[in-house]
């Protein structure tokens, strides 16, 4: 009787083929938040500092909308990058709008230890409704709006859209 030794790699080929297919499929599938690209970002609310913020108040500027929370270390890191960008672009038509999932009390405690952010931040029910509308299930999340308030890009963090942002600010 003849015994044939089966090649172990040959038996793994179908598994590799399935994994390869899934990888390719994932890369062509749109991200869960791409559905908002091309839509107007519609919002209004009162910021942490008491300023009324709405579409008209930011119209004419390139805007980064930053969904964040005080308990999110990645968000706080992203905020440092946003502060640098704001400093770099302070003379241009560029604005940032924060959307914090924190309560007023949490923000009060947070800003006692740090300076208040140099841009308006919506919070509480205003922020919660925006998070729900734009299906923000993880933070940080950033949206890039053109000067007309249209959502141009959505990403996990500012570094993912920074080059696009700079191009829009400097080149229209």
mmCIF file of N, CA and C in Angstrom, residues 6 57-58 62 69 72 74 84 104 106 118 124 127:
data_model
loop_
_atom_site.group_PDB
_atom_site.id
_atom_site.type_symbol
_atom_site.label_atom_id
_atom_site.label_comp_id
_atom_site.label_asym_id
_atom_site.label_seq_id
_atom_site.Cartn_x
_atom_site.Cartn_y
_atom_site.Cartn_z
ATOM 1 N N UNK A 6 0.013 14.434 2.203
ATOM 2 C CA UNK A 6 -0.698 15.587 1.658
ATOM 3 C C UNK A 6 0.059 16.870 2.027
ATOM 4 N N UNK A 57 -23.295 80.951 10.778
ATOM 5 C CA UNK A 57 -22.170 81.525 11.521
ATOM 6 C C UNK A 57 -20.814 81.019 11.038
ATOM 7 N N UNK A 58 -20.794 79.906 10.330
ATOM 8 C CA UNK A 58 -19.529 79.363 9.834
ATOM 9 C C UNK A 58 -19.433 79.400 8.312
ATOM 10 N N UNK A 62 -13.711 77.253 5.420
ATOM 11 C CA UNK A 62 -13.492 75.810 5.434
ATOM 12 C C UNK A 62 -13.592 75.417 6.906
ATOM 13 N N UNK A 69 -14.695 63.807 23.094
ATOM 14 C CA UNK A 69 -15.140 63.728 24.492
ATOM 15 C C UNK A 69 -13.923 63.859 25.402
ATOM 16 N N UNK A 72 -11.813 60.624 26.156
ATOM 17 C CA UNK A 72 -11.241 59.915 25.008
ATOM 18 C C UNK A 72 -9.806 60.382 24.761
ATOM 19 N N UNK A 74 -7.615 59.557 22.512
ATOM 20 C CA UNK A 74 -7.332 59.818 21.090
ATOM 21 C C UNK A 74 -7.920 61.162 20.670
ATOM 22 N N UNK A 84 -2.743 73.151 16.639
ATOM 23 C CA UNK A 84 -1.612 73.518 15.772
ATOM 24 C C UNK A 84 -2.116 74.018 14.421
ATOM 25 N N UNK A 104 -22.380 69.313 30.621
ATOM 26 C CA UNK A 104 -21.840 70.622 31.042
ATOM 27 C C UNK A 104 -20.914 70.439 32.249
ATOM 28 N N UNK A 106 -19.159 67.777 33.172
ATOM 29 C CA UNK A 106 -17.897 67.155 32.760
ATOM 30 C C UNK A 106 -16.980 68.170 32.096
ATOM 31 N N UNK A 118 -10.033 76.978 21.894
ATOM 32 C CA UNK A 118 -10.129 78.259 21.171
ATOM 33 C C UNK A 118 -11.172 78.253 20.051
ATOM 34 N N UNK A 124 -23.921 68.274 25.186
ATOM 35 C CA UNK A 124 -25.224 67.870 25.692
ATOM 36 C C UNK A 124 -26.168 67.400 24.606
ATOM 37 N N UNK A 127 -25.230 68.143 20.921
ATOM 38 C CA UNK A 127 -24.191 67.237 20.423
ATOM 39 C C UNK A 127 -24.745 65.834 20.219
#
